[in-house]
Amino acid sequence: MTKRTAGTGSITRTPSGKFKGTIRVTIGNEQKRISKTFPTRKEVEKFFQEVSQSNIKYYSPTTISEYFEHFIQLKEGVYRESTLYGIRMFYRKHIQGSILDKTKFYTLDSTVINRFFLGLASHGYATSTLSRWRKEFKSILEMAVYEGYLEDNPMNSPRSIKKIKGKPSRNITTFTLEEVQKLLSFDNLSRIPLVYQMYIVIAFLTGGRPQEILALTKGDIQIDKVTFNKSLGLRGKLQKDCLMKTPWSNRTVPIPKMYGQWLVEKIKKAALPEDSLFHSSKSAYGYLDRDNVGCRFKKYVKDVLIENHLQHRLYDTRHTYATLLITVLKVDVKTVSKLMGHNNIETTLRYYTHPMSNNVPCNLVLPVGDKSVKQVSKVFR
């Protein structure tokens, strides 16, 4: 690399093969370091030339989309991998292609940001989710202020909405082990169409997320295990590059061979396309609608568990899976966390473990002991 004269900036090669230019500039009476990443060295040189010839107080060489990759590179090794992944997902799913995507820093104000987040709230996201996304976007702008791209953070403005109310959090109502066994009874399952039978069996025996289960193909189902490696997006479209919620969501979950054999036989007999287990010709992207499955699930639960008047939802199967394994069946937390696709056990214990009633029959509880991932497949036999 050619050595540059002091004060003319430095150029480094990033792990991704791009070139990162860093230069010190005077803003008012202060010296600040600004940097930007480009595909080629020549573009970095041009960036340095523009900076040296501009009034840096009003100089904003990037849009938010251009600054985003630079921000991620700055935070690598500072933020946890899961945090960086969450910020990337938020950008790709919501900022990219939105009103904020091509907005210049010097035109960015609290009104534009408020409009963006109010639009997200109208899609039915939870208040906690909206708060997390606001915090992530604010941290990106804070770094831009530090590097001299912005004079101040518009999210600190009195006109900026501090908290956006989303949909209220819902109560989690888990099933008891006895109720799960009733719902997984082949006699009871025969009351509903095959596609819903398969969904319910997989949901209870793997604790999979609805968007992961609906994206399954024939090849993901084997006699003794189910493999999760792809997911559907918000509107039922397969995520680009089969992107999962987190890197740890790619996992293989063991299931009882009795049910695995049943699933394999049903799949062979059913006329299903090779690339989709839950295919629907009526949907826009070819996958069964999640709301449709949810309605069928509620009706099935009501028909089988006549005395249970609780309002159950699809995601309750995931909470039930974790709760039964940990609190009733005494499976070690690390194993359960791995099967759930979590990065750490805190997530599993804090959000997915709920108190169970004490009236579970003793003959349904397995002996306490150390159970490995392979042994978990025996849980619901």
Coordinates of C-alpha atoms in Angstrom, one line a residue:
M1 CA 0.0 0.0 0.0
T2 CA 1.3 3.5 -0.9
K3 CA 2.2 5.5 2.1
R4 CA 0.2 8.7 2.3
T5 CA 1.3 12.1 3.5
A6 CA 0.3 13.0 7.1
G7 CA -3.0 14.7 7.2
T8 CA -4.3 13.5 3.9
G9 CA -6.2 10.5 5.3
S10 CA -5.5 6.8 5.6
I11 CA -6.9 3.9 3.5
T12 CA -7.3 0.4 4.9
R13 CA -8.6 -2.8 3.3
T14 CA -11.6 -4.3 5.0
P15 CA -12.2 -8.1 5.5
S16 CA -14.9 -7.9 2.8
G17 CA -12.4 -6.6 0.2
K18 CA -13.6 -3.0 0.2
F19 CA -11.6 0.1 1.0
K20 CA -12.2 2.2 4.1
G21 CA -11.0 5.9 4.0
T22 CA -10.5 7.8 7.3
I23 CA -9.5 11.5 7.5
R24 CA -9.5 14.2 10.1
V25 CA -11.4 17.4 9.4
T26 CA -12.1 20.7 11.2
I27 CA -15.7 21.3 12.2
G28 CA -16.0 24.7 13.8
N29 CA -13.2 24.7 16.3
E30 CA -13.0 20.9 16.7
Q31 CA -11.1 18.2 15.0
K32 CA -13.2 15.2 14.1
R33 CA -12.4 11.9 12.3
I34 CA -14.8 10.9 9.5
S35 CA -14.6 7.7 7.5
K36 CA -16.5 6.0 4.7
T37 CA -16.2 2.6 2.9
F38 CA -16.0 2.3 -0.9
P39 CA -15.6 -0.6 -3.3
T40 CA -12.4 0.8 -4.9
R41 CA -9.4 2.9 -3.7
K42 CA -10.0 5.5 -6.4
E43 CA -13.4 6.3 -4.9
V44 CA -11.8 6.8 -1.5
E45 CA -9.3 9.2 -3.1
K46 CA -12.3 11.1 -4.6
F47 CA -13.9 11.2 -1.2
F48 CA -10.8 12.7 0.4
Q49 CA -10.7 15.4 -2.3
E50 CA -14.4 16.3 -1.9
V51 CA -13.9 16.6 1.9
S52 CA -10.9 18.9 1.6
Q53 CA -12.8 21.2 -0.9
S54 CA -16.1 21.4 1.0
N55 CA -17.4 23.3 4.0
I56 CA -17.5 20.3 6.3
K57 CA -20.1 21.9 8.6
Y58 CA -22.7 21.1 5.9
Y59 CA -20.9 18.3 4.2
S60 CA -22.9 15.0 4.2
P61 CA -21.4 12.7 1.6
T62 CA -23.7 9.7 2.3
T63 CA -27.3 8.7 2.5
I64 CA -28.5 6.5 5.3
S65 CA -28.2 3.4 3.2
E66 CA -24.6 4.2 2.3
Y67 CA -23.7 4.9 5.9
F68 CA -25.2 1.7 7.2
E69 CA -22.5 -0.7 6.0
H70 CA -19.9 1.6 7.4
F71 CA -21.6 1.6 10.8
I72 CA -21.8 -2.2 10.9
Q73 CA -18.0 -2.4 10.2
L74 CA -17.3 0.0 13.0
K75 CA -19.3 -2.0 15.4
E76 CA -17.9 -5.5 14.5
G77 CA -16.0 -6.7 17.6
V78 CA -17.8 -4.1 19.7
Y79 CA -21.4 -5.3 19.6
R80 CA -22.4 -9.0 20.1
E81 CA -22.9 -10.9 16.9
S82 CA -26.6 -11.4 17.7
T83 CA -27.0 -7.6 18.2
L84 CA -25.4 -6.9 14.8
Y85 CA -27.5 -9.5 13.2
G86 CA -30.7 -7.9 14.6
I87 CA -29.6 -4.5 13.3
R88 CA -28.9 -6.0 9.8
M89 CA -32.3 -7.7 9.8
F90 CA -34.1 -4.4 10.8
Y91 CA -32.3 -2.5 8.0
R92 CA -33.0 -5.2 5.4
K93 CA -36.6 -5.7 6.2
H94 CA -37.8 -2.2 7.0
I95 CA -35.3 0.6 6.1
Q96 CA -34.2 -0.7 2.7
G97 CA -36.6 0.6 0.1
S98 CA -38.4 2.9 2.7
I99 CA -38.6 6.6 2.9
L100 CA -35.4 6.6 5.0
D101 CA -33.3 4.5 2.6
K102 CA -32.1 7.3 0.2
T103 CA -32.6 10.2 2.6
K104 CA -29.6 12.6 2.7
F105 CA -28.2 13.3 6.2
Y106 CA -28.7 17.0 5.8
T107 CA -32.4 16.6 5.0
L108 CA -33.1 14.1 7.8
D109 CA -35.3 15.5 10.5
S110 CA -37.5 14.2 13.3
T111 CA -40.7 14.5 11.1
V112 CA -39.4 12.0 8.6
I113 CA -38.3 9.6 11.3
N114 CA -41.6 9.9 13.2
R115 CA -43.5 9.1 10.0
F116 CA -41.4 6.0 9.3
F117 CA -41.9 4.5 12.8
L118 CA -45.6 5.4 12.9
G119 CA -45.9 3.4 9.6
L120 CA -44.2 0.4 11.3
A121 CA -46.6 0.7 14.2
S122 CA -49.6 0.4 11.9
H123 CA -48.3 -3.0 10.8
G124 CA -49.2 -4.4 14.2
Y125 CA -45.7 -4.8 15.8
A126 CA -45.4 -4.9 19.6
T127 CA -44.4 -1.9 21.6
S128 CA -41.2 -3.6 22.8
T129 CA -40.2 -4.4 19.2
L130 CA -40.8 -0.8 18.0
S131 CA -38.8 0.5 21.0
R132 CA -35.9 -1.8 20.2
W133 CA -35.8 -0.7 16.5
R134 CA -35.9 3.0 17.6
K135 CA -32.9 2.4 19.9
E136 CA -31.0 0.7 17.1
F137 CA -31.7 3.5 14.6
K138 CA -30.8 6.1 17.2
S139 CA -27.4 4.4 17.8
I140 CA -26.7 4.6 14.0
L141 CA -27.4 8.4 14.0
E142 CA -25.3 8.9 17.2
M143 CA -22.3 7.4 15.5
A144 CA -22.9 9.6 12.4
V145 CA -22.9 12.7 14.8
Y146 CA -19.6 11.5 16.3
E147 CA -18.0 11.2 12.9
G148 CA -19.2 14.5 11.7
Y149 CA -21.8 13.5 9.2
L150 CA -24.6 15.1 11.3
E151 CA -24.5 18.2 13.6
D152 CA -27.0 16.7 16.0
N153 CA -29.2 13.6 16.3
P154 CA -32.8 14.4 15.2
M155 CA -34.1 11.7 17.5
N156 CA -33.0 13.8 20.4
S157 CA -35.3 16.7 19.2
P158 CA -38.3 17.7 21.4
R159 CA -40.4 17.0 18.2
S160 CA -39.3 13.4 18.1
I161 CA -41.7 10.8 19.3
K162 CA -40.0 9.1 22.3
K163 CA -42.2 6.0 22.5
I164 CA -44.6 4.5 19.9
K165 CA -47.4 2.3 21.2
G166 CA -47.8 -0.9 19.2
K167 CA -50.1 -3.8 19.7
P168 CA -50.6 -4.8 23.4
S169 CA -48.6 -7.9 24.6
R170 CA -50.7 -11.0 24.7
N171 CA -50.9 -13.6 27.5
I172 CA -49.0 -16.8 26.9
T173 CA -51.1 -19.9 27.7
T174 CA -49.2 -23.1 27.6
F175 CA -50.6 -26.6 27.4
T176 CA -50.1 -29.3 30.0
L177 CA -48.4 -32.5 29.0
E178 CA -51.7 -34.4 29.2
E179 CA -53.3 -31.8 26.9
V180 CA -50.4 -32.2 24.4
Q181 CA -50.9 -35.9 24.3
K182 CA -54.6 -35.6 23.6
L183 CA -53.9 -33.1 20.8
L184 CA -51.3 -35.4 19.3
S185 CA -53.6 -38.5 19.5
F186 CA -53.9 -39.9 15.9
D187 CA -57.6 -40.4 16.5
N188 CA -58.1 -36.7 17.3
L189 CA -55.8 -35.6 14.5
S190 CA -57.9 -37.5 12.0
R191 CA -60.7 -35.0 12.4
I192 CA -58.8 -32.3 10.5
P193 CA -57.2 -32.1 7.0
L194 CA -53.7 -33.7 6.6
V195 CA -51.8 -30.5 6.1
Y196 CA -53.0 -29.2 9.5
Q197 CA -52.3 -32.5 11.2
M198 CA -48.7 -32.3 10.0
Y199 CA -48.3 -28.7 11.2
I200 CA -49.7 -29.5 14.7
V201 CA -47.4 -32.6 15.1
I202 CA -44.3 -30.7 14.0
A203 CA -45.2 -27.6 16.1
F204 CA -45.6 -29.5 19.4
L205 CA -42.7 -31.9 18.9
T206 CA -40.1 -29.4 17.7
G207 CA -41.1 -26.0 19.2
G208 CA -40.5 -24.5 15.8
R209 CA -41.6 -20.9 15.0
P210 CA -44.7 -20.8 12.7
Q211 CA -42.7 -19.1 9.9
E212 CA -40.0 -21.9 10.1
I213 CA -42.6 -24.7 10.0
L214 CA -44.5 -23.3 7.1
A215 CA -41.2 -23.1 5.1
L216 CA -40.4 -26.8 5.5
T217 CA -39.9 -29.0 2.5
K218 CA -40.2 -32.8 2.2
G219 CA -36.4 -33.2 2.5
D220 CA -36.4 -31.5 5.9
I221 CA -38.5 -34.2 7.5
Q222 CA -36.9 -37.5 8.5
I223 CA -38.0 -40.4 10.7
D224 CA -36.1 -39.2 13.7
K225 CA -35.5 -35.4 13.2
V226 CA -36.7 -32.2 11.6
T227 CA -34.2 -29.7 10.1
F228 CA -34.9 -26.0 10.2
N229 CA -32.9 -23.9 7.7
K230 CA -35.3 -21.4 6.1
S231 CA -38.1 -19.1 7.1
L232 CA -41.0 -17.1 5.7
G233 CA -41.2 -13.3 6.0
L234 CA -44.0 -11.1 7.3
R235 CA -46.3 -11.6 4.4
G236 CA -45.6 -15.3 3.7
K237 CA -42.7 -14.8 1.3
L238 CA -39.7 -17.0 1.6
Q239 CA -36.9 -15.0 3.1
K240 CA -34.1 -14.0 0.7
D241 CA -31.2 -16.5 1.0
C242 CA -33.4 -18.5 3.3
L243 CA -32.6 -16.0 6.0
M244 CA -33.5 -17.2 9.5
K245 CA -34.4 -15.1 12.5
T246 CA -30.9 -15.6 14.0
P247 CA -27.8 -17.6 13.1
W248 CA -28.6 -20.1 15.8
S249 CA -32.1 -20.7 14.3
N250 CA -30.4 -23.2 11.8
R251 CA -30.8 -26.4 13.8
T252 CA -31.9 -30.0 13.8
V253 CA -34.5 -31.1 16.3
P254 CA -35.0 -34.8 17.2
I255 CA -38.6 -36.2 17.2
P256 CA -40.1 -39.5 18.4
K257 CA -39.7 -42.2 15.6
M258 CA -43.3 -43.1 16.0
Y259 CA -44.4 -39.6 14.8
G260 CA -41.5 -39.3 12.4
Q261 CA -42.5 -42.5 10.6
W262 CA -46.1 -41.3 10.5
L263 CA -45.0 -37.9 9.0
V264 CA -42.8 -39.6 6.3
E265 CA -45.6 -42.0 5.3
K266 CA -48.2 -39.2 5.1
I267 CA -45.9 -37.1 3.0
K268 CA -45.3 -39.9 0.6
K269 CA -49.0 -40.5 0.1
A270 CA -50.0 -36.9 -0.2
A271 CA -49.7 -35.1 -3.6
L272 CA -47.4 -32.3 -2.4
P273 CA -44.9 -30.3 -4.5
E274 CA -41.2 -31.2 -3.8
D275 CA -40.3 -27.6 -2.7
S276 CA -43.1 -27.1 -0.2
L277 CA -44.6 -29.1 2.6
F278 CA -47.3 -26.5 3.3
H279 CA -48.2 -25.5 -0.2
S280 CA -51.2 -23.4 -1.2
S281 CA -52.1 -22.4 -4.7
K282 CA -54.3 -19.6 -3.4
S283 CA -51.6 -17.6 -1.7
A284 CA -49.4 -15.0 -3.3
Y285 CA -46.1 -16.8 -2.6
G286 CA -47.3 -20.4 -2.6
Y287 CA -47.2 -21.1 1.1
L288 CA -50.1 -21.8 3.5
D289 CA -51.3 -18.6 5.2
R290 CA -50.3 -18.4 8.9
D291 CA -53.7 -16.8 9.9
N292 CA -55.5 -19.7 8.1
V293 CA -53.4 -22.2 10.1
G294 CA -54.1 -20.2 13.3
C295 CA -57.9 -20.4 12.9
R296 CA -57.8 -24.1 12.2
F297 CA -55.5 -24.6 15.3
K298 CA -57.9 -22.7 17.6
K299 CA -60.9 -24.7 16.4
Y300 CA -59.1 -28.0 16.8
V301 CA -57.9 -27.2 20.3
K302 CA -61.5 -26.2 21.3
D303 CA -62.9 -29.4 19.9
V304 CA -60.4 -31.7 21.6
L305 CA -60.0 -29.9 24.9
I306 CA -63.6 -29.2 25.6
E307 CA -63.0 -28.2 29.2
N308 CA -60.1 -25.8 28.3
H309 CA -61.6 -22.3 27.8
L310 CA -58.3 -20.5 27.3
Q311 CA -57.5 -18.7 24.1
H312 CA -54.6 -20.5 22.5
R313 CA -52.5 -19.3 19.6
L314 CA -49.9 -20.9 17.3
Y315 CA -46.9 -19.6 19.2
D316 CA -48.1 -21.2 22.4
T317 CA -46.8 -24.5 21.0
R318 CA -43.3 -23.1 21.1
H319 CA -43.7 -21.9 24.7
T320 CA -45.3 -25.2 25.7
Y321 CA -42.3 -27.1 24.2
A322 CA -39.8 -25.2 26.2
T323 CA -41.9 -25.2 29.4
L324 CA -42.6 -28.9 29.4
L325 CA -39.0 -29.9 28.7
I326 CA -37.6 -27.7 31.5
T327 CA -40.2 -27.6 34.3
V328 CA -42.0 -30.9 33.9
L329 CA -39.6 -33.3 32.1
K330 CA -36.4 -31.8 33.7
V331 CA -34.3 -31.6 30.5
D332 CA -31.2 -29.4 31.1
V333 CA -31.6 -25.8 30.0
K334 CA -28.6 -25.8 27.7
T335 CA -30.1 -28.6 25.6
V336 CA -33.5 -26.9 25.4
S337 CA -31.9 -23.6 24.4
K338 CA -30.1 -25.3 21.6
L339 CA -33.2 -27.0 20.4
M340 CA -35.1 -23.7 20.5
G341 CA -32.5 -22.0 18.3
H342 CA -31.5 -19.5 21.1
N343 CA -28.0 -18.0 21.5
N344 CA -28.1 -18.2 25.3
I345 CA -30.1 -19.8 28.1
E346 CA -31.3 -16.5 29.4
T347 CA -33.7 -16.0 26.5
T348 CA -35.1 -19.5 27.0
L349 CA -35.6 -19.1 30.8
R350 CA -36.9 -15.5 30.7
Y351 CA -39.4 -15.6 27.8
Y352 CA -40.2 -19.3 27.2
T353 CA -40.4 -20.9 30.7
H354 CA -43.8 -20.6 32.4
P355 CA -45.2 -22.1 35.6
M356 CA -47.2 -25.3 35.1
S357 CA -50.1 -26.6 37.1
N358 CA -49.4 -29.2 39.7
N359 CA -52.2 -31.5 38.6
V360 CA -50.1 -33.3 35.9
P361 CA -50.4 -37.1 36.5
C362 CA -47.3 -38.6 37.9
N363 CA -47.2 -41.3 35.2
L364 CA -46.7 -38.6 32.6
V365 CA -43.5 -37.2 34.1
L366 CA -40.3 -38.8 33.0
P367 CA -37.6 -39.6 35.6
V368 CA -35.3 -36.7 36.4
G369 CA -31.9 -37.2 34.8
D370 CA -29.4 -35.8 32.3
K371 CA -30.9 -36.0 28.8
S372 CA -28.8 -35.3 25.8
V373 CA -30.2 -33.9 22.5
K374 CA -30.7 -37.5 21.2
Q375 CA -32.7 -38.5 24.3
V376 CA -35.1 -35.5 24.0
S377 CA -36.8 -37.4 21.1
K378 CA -38.4 -39.7 23.8
V379 CA -40.1 -36.8 25.6
F380 CA -43.6 -37.0 24.1
R381 CA -43.9 -40.7 23.5

